[in-house]
XYZ file of C-alpha atoms in Angstrom:
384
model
C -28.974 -23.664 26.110
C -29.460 -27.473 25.550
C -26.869 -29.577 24.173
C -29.232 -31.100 22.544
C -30.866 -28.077 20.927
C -27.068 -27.301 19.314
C -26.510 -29.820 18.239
C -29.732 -30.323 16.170
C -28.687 -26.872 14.915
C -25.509 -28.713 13.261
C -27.709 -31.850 12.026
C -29.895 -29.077 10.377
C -26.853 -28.030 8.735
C -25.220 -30.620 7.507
C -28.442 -32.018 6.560
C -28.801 -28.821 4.517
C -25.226 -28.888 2.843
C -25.577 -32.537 2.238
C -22.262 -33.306 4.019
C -20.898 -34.542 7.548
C -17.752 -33.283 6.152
C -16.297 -29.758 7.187
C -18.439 -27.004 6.514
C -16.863 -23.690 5.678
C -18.732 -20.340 6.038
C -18.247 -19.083 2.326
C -16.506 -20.618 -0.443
C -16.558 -20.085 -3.593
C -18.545 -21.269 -6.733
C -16.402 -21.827 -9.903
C -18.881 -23.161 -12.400
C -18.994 -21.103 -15.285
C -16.783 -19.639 -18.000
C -14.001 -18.995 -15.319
C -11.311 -21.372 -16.608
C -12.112 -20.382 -20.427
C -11.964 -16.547 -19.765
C -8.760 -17.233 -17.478
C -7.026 -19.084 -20.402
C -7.910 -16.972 -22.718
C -6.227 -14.138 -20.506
C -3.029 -15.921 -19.882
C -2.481 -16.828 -23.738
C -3.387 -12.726 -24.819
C -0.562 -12.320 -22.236
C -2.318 -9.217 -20.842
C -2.496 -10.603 -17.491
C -1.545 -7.313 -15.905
C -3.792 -3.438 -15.337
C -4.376 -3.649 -19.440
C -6.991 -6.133 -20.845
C -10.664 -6.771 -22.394
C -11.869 -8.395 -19.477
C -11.226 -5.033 -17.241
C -13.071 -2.817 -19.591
C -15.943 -5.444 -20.167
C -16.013 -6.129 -16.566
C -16.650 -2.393 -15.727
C -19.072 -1.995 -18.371
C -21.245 -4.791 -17.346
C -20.862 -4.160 -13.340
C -22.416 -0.919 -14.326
C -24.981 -2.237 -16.137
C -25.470 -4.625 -13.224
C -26.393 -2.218 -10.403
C -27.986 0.316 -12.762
C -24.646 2.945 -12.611
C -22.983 4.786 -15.327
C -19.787 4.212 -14.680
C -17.807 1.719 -12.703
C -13.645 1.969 -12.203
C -12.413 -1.586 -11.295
C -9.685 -1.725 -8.263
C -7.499 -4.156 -6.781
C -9.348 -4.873 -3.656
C -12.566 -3.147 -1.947
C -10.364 -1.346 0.513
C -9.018 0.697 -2.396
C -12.181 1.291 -3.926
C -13.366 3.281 -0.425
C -9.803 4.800 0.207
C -10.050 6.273 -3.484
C -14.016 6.778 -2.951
C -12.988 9.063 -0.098
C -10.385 11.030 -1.692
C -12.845 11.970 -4.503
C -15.211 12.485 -1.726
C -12.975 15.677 -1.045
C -11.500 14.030 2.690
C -8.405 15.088 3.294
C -5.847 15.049 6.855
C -8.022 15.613 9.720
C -10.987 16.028 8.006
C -13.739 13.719 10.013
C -15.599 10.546 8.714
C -18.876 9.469 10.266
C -19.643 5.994 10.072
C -20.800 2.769 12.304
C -18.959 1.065 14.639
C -19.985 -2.478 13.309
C -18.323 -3.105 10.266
C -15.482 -4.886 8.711
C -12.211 -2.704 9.789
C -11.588 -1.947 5.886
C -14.502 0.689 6.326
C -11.748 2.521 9.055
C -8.945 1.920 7.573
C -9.600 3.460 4.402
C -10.491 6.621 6.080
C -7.114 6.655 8.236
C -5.114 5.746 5.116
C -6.436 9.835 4.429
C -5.017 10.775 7.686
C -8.973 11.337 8.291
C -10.821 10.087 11.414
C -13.864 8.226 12.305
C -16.926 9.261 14.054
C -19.024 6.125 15.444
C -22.393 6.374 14.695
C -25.150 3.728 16.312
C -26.756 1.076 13.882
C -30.458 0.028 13.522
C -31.199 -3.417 15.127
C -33.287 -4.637 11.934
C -30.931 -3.424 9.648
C -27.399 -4.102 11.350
C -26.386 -0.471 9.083
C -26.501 2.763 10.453
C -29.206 4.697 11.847
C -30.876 7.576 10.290
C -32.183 8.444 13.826
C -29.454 8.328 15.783
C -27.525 10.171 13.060
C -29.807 13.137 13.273
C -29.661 13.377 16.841
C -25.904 13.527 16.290
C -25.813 16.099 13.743
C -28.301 18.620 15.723
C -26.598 18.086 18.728
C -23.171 18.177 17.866
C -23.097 20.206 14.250
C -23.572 23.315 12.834
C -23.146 24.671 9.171
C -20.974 27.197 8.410
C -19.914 28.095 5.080
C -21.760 24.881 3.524
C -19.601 23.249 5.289
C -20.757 20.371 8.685
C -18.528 21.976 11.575
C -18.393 19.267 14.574
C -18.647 21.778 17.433
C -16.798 19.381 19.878
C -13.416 19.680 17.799
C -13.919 22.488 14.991
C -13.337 20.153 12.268
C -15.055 19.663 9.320
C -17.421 16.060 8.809
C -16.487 15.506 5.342
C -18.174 12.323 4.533
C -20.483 10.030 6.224
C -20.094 5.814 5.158
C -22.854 3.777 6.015
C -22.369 0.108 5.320
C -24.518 -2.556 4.137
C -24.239 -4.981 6.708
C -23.789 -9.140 5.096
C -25.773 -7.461 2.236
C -28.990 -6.233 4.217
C -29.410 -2.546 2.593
C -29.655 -0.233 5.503
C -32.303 2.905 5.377
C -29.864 4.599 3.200
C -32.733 7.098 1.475
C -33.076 8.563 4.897
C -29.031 8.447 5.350
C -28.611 10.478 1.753
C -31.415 12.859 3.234
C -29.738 14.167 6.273
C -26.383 14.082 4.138
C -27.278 16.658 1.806
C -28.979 18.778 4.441
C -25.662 19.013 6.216
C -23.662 19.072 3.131
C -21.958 16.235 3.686
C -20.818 13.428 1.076
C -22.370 10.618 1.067
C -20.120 7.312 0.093
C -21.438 4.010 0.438
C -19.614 1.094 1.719
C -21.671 -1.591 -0.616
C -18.851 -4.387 0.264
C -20.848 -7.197 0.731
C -24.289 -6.202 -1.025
C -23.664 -6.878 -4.684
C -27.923 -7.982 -5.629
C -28.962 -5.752 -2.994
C -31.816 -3.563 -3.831
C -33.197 -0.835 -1.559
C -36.870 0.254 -2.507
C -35.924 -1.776 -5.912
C -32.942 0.440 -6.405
C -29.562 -1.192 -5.780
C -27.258 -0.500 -3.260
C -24.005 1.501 -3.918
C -25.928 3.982 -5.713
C -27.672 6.289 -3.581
C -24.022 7.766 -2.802
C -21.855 10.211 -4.803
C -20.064 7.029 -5.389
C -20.211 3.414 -3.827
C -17.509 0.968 -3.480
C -17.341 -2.860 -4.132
C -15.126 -6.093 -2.547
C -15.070 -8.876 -4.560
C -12.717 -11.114 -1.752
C -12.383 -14.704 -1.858
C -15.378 -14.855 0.503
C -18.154 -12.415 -1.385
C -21.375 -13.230 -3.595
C -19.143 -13.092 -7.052
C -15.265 -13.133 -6.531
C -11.952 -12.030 -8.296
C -9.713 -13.683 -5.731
C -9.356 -9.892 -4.597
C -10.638 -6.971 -6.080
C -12.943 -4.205 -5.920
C -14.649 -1.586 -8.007
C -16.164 1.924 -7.415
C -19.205 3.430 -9.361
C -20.653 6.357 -9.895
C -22.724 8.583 -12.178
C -20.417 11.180 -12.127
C -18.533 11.099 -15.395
C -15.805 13.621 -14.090
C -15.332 11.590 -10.946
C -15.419 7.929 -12.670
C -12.076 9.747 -15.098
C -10.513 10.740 -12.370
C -11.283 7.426 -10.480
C -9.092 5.806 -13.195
C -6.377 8.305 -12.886
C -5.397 8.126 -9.817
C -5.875 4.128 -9.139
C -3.415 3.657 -12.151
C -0.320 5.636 -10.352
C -1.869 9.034 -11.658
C 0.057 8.304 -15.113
C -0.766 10.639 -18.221
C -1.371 8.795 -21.330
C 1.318 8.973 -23.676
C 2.444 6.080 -26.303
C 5.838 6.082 -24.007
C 6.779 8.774 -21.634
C 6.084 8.117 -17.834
C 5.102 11.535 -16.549
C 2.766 11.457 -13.276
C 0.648 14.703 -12.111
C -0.123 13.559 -8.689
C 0.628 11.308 -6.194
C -1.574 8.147 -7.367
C -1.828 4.366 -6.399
C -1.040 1.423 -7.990
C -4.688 -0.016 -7.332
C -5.744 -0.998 -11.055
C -7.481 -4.248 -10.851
C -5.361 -6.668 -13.246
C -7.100 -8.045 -16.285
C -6.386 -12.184 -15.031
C -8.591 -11.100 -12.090
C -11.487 -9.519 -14.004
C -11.436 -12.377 -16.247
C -12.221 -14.114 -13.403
C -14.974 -11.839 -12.561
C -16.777 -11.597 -15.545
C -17.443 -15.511 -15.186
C -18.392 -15.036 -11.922
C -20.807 -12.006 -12.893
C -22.033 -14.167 -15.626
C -23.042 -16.712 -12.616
C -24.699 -13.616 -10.369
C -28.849 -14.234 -10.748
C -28.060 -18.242 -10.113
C -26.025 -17.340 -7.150
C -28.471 -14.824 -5.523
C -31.446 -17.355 -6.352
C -29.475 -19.840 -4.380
C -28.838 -17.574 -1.154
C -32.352 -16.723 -0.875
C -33.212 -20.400 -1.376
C -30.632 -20.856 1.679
C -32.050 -18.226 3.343
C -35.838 -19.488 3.797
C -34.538 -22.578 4.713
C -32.572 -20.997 7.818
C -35.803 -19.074 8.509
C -38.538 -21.855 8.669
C -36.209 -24.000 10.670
C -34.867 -21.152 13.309
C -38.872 -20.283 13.782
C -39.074 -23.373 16.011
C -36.078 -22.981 17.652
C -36.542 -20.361 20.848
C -33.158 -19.046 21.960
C -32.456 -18.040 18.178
C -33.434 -15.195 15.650
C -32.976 -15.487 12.188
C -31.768 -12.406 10.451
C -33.940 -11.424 7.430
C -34.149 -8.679 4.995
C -36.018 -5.142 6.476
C -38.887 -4.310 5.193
C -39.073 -2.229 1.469
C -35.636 -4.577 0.690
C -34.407 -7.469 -1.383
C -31.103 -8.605 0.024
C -28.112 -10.947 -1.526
C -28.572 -12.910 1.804
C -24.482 -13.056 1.286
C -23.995 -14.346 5.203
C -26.703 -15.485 6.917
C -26.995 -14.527 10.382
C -28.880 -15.666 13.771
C -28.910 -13.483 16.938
C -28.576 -15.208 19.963
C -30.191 -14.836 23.478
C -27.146 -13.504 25.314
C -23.054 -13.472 25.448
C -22.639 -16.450 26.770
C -25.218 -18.623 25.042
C -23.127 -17.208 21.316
C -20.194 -18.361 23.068
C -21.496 -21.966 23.751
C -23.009 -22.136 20.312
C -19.425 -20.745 18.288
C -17.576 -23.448 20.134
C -19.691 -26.025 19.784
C -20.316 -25.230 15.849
C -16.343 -24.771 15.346
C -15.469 -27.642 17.249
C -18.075 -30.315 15.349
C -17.460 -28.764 11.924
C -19.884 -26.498 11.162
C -17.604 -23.014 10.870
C -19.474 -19.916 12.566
C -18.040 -16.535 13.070
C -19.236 -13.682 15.038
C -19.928 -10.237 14.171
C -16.777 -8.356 14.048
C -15.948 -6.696 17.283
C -17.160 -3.266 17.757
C -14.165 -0.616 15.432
C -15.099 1.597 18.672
C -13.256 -0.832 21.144
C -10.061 -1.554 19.028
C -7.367 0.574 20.134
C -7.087 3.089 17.461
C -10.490 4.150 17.456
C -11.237 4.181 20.936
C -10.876 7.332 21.354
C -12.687 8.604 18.580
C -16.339 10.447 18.869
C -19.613 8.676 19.213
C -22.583 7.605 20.418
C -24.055 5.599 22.976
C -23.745 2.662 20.260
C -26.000 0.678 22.404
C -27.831 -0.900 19.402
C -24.338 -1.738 18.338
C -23.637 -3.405 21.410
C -26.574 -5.558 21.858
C -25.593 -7.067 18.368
C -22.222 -7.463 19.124
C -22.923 -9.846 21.781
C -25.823 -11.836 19.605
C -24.736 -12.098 16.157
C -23.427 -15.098 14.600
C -22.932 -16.116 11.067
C -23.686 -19.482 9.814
C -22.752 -21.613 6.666
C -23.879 -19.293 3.836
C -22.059 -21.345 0.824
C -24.043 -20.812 -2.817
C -25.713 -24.705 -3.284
C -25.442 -25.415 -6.784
């Protein structure tokens, strides 16, 4: 790679963010209703799990993605950890999901004392693989009391969490297909595609449930926070139970049934939210704005791929991502970005090669691989 050719890359993108100034990756866009809703939270004093803004916000999230109900967390960690548990995963039960994705998507499933089977992603998508999951299952499965036995270790595949990778909806109708044939649960991680649709049908709702993050760095943010939906209505009641310490209602007695968390989102946050949701269409319009922008210029640019939606999608565009030619050439280009300015990241390193997954089950993950070594994000701030 050129020196040259980078750093037209960073004129492109300064250019494009109208600043020679530091450019962050994601930040933030506070330009709605945020401050009113927030002072109008702190003077009702119900800053805490209790509020208007927590009930409207779950009402109009729901509304939002087309769900019937949506149970508002404290981060989107919590909203998969819980997402599991009503998924039925319990201590050594097994998980599948793919090895490129945030480590939130593993951790919730340890948190269960569950473990994680790595499943290879598609290279348009970045999610996981129909495909390769099927050649998994009929290799490795059987069914046995409606049950998916693995036949490697004689436990019981539970659950399988496909993730929506930087909001790019992964062929999750084909995922939900093999799922039910092998009578396993299907739970979205939808983290980072609030605005997604798949086949015009948004994402976190092809699942028995679907969980949210709505972190500093996502489309619409809380701060931190996270929500899980569903169109079960027994599921969504339960949802609330347990994420607010499993408490009964009662005007003044603290009795508890089961062993809950404390993972109520708190109504200052949601106030926060609802602003922010308010601010959704304008923000999406902007990242796709953004993302033909990245796409016309990479075209002329040959060591670099812009990453666009799959076909039959319409994604939030929340990071925009290029793949580059090799290892080293993504090394060149995140140094050279970070150290003139312009932040970059790459793709999180493979939850297959941390140590306490690595010896977990899986695939060849060579699609995984080949990303892992390409992918870079780029500046993906909302312009307005």
């Amino acid at each position: 790679m050129e020196k040259c050719n980078i750093e037209q890359i960073v004129e492109f993108i300064q250019k494009t963010f109208n600043t020679k100034e530091f450019i962050p990756l994601h930040e933030p866009r506070f330009i709605g209703n945020e401050k009113k809703y927030l002072n109008d939270c702190i003077d009702s004093t119900f800053v805490s799990s209790v509020g208007k803004y927590v009930d409207t916000f779950e009402q109009e999230f729901a509304k939002k993605v087309g769900a019937k109900y949506a149970v508002a967390t404290v981060n989107g960690t919590a909203a998969l950890h819980i997402s599991l548990i009503l998924a039925g995963v319990t201590k050594n039960d097994e998980v599948i999901t793919q090895p490129l994705t945030f480590i939130a998507t593993c951790n919730a499933i340890s948190y269960i004392g569950a473990v994680p089977i790595f499943i290879d992603v598609d290279l348009n998508t970045m999610g996981m693989s129909p495909n390769s999951l099927k050649i998994f299952l009929e290799l490795n499965c059987e069914i046995k009391n409606k049950q998916c036995i693995n036949k490697t270790t004689g436990k019981i595949i539970k659950a399988c969490v496909p993730m929506h990778t930087f909001g790019h909806p992964c062929k999750i109708d084909e995922l939900k297909e093999l799922c039910d044939k092998w009578h396993i649960v299907l739970v979205e991680d939808a983290a980072e595609s609030l605005g997604s649709y798949y086949k015009d049908k948004h994402t976190g709702t092809f699942g028995k449930l679907g969980a949210f993050s709505f972190n500093g760095n996502k489309i619409v943010t809380s701060g931190g926070g996270g929500v899980i939906v569903t169109d079960d209505g027994t599921i969504a009641k339960r949802a609330k139970h347990l994420t607010t310490t499993a408490k009964i209602p009662h005007p003044y007695e603290y009795v508890h049934d089961e062993i809950g968390f404390n993972y109520r989102m708190p109504n200052l946050n949601a106030a926060l939210l609802v602003a922010q949701l308010e601010q959704l269409e304008l923000f999406l319009k902007s990242k796709r704005e953004l993302a033909k922008l990245y796409e016309g210029f990479f075209e002329k640019i040959d060591f670099v791929d812009f990453v666009k939606e799959p076909k039959e999608t319409s994604s939030n565009y929340w990071l925009q991502a290029i793949k580059l030619e090799n290892k080293e050439q993504r090394d060149r280009f995140l140094e050279f970005t970070n150290r003139n300015g312009v932040m970059t990241r790459p793709i999180w390193r493979l939850m297959s090669e941390l140590d306490m997954f690595a010896s977990c089950q899986k695939d060849d993950l060579k699609n995984s691989k080949y990303l892992q070594d390409r992918v870079v994000n780029i500046p993906s701030s909302v312009r307005v």
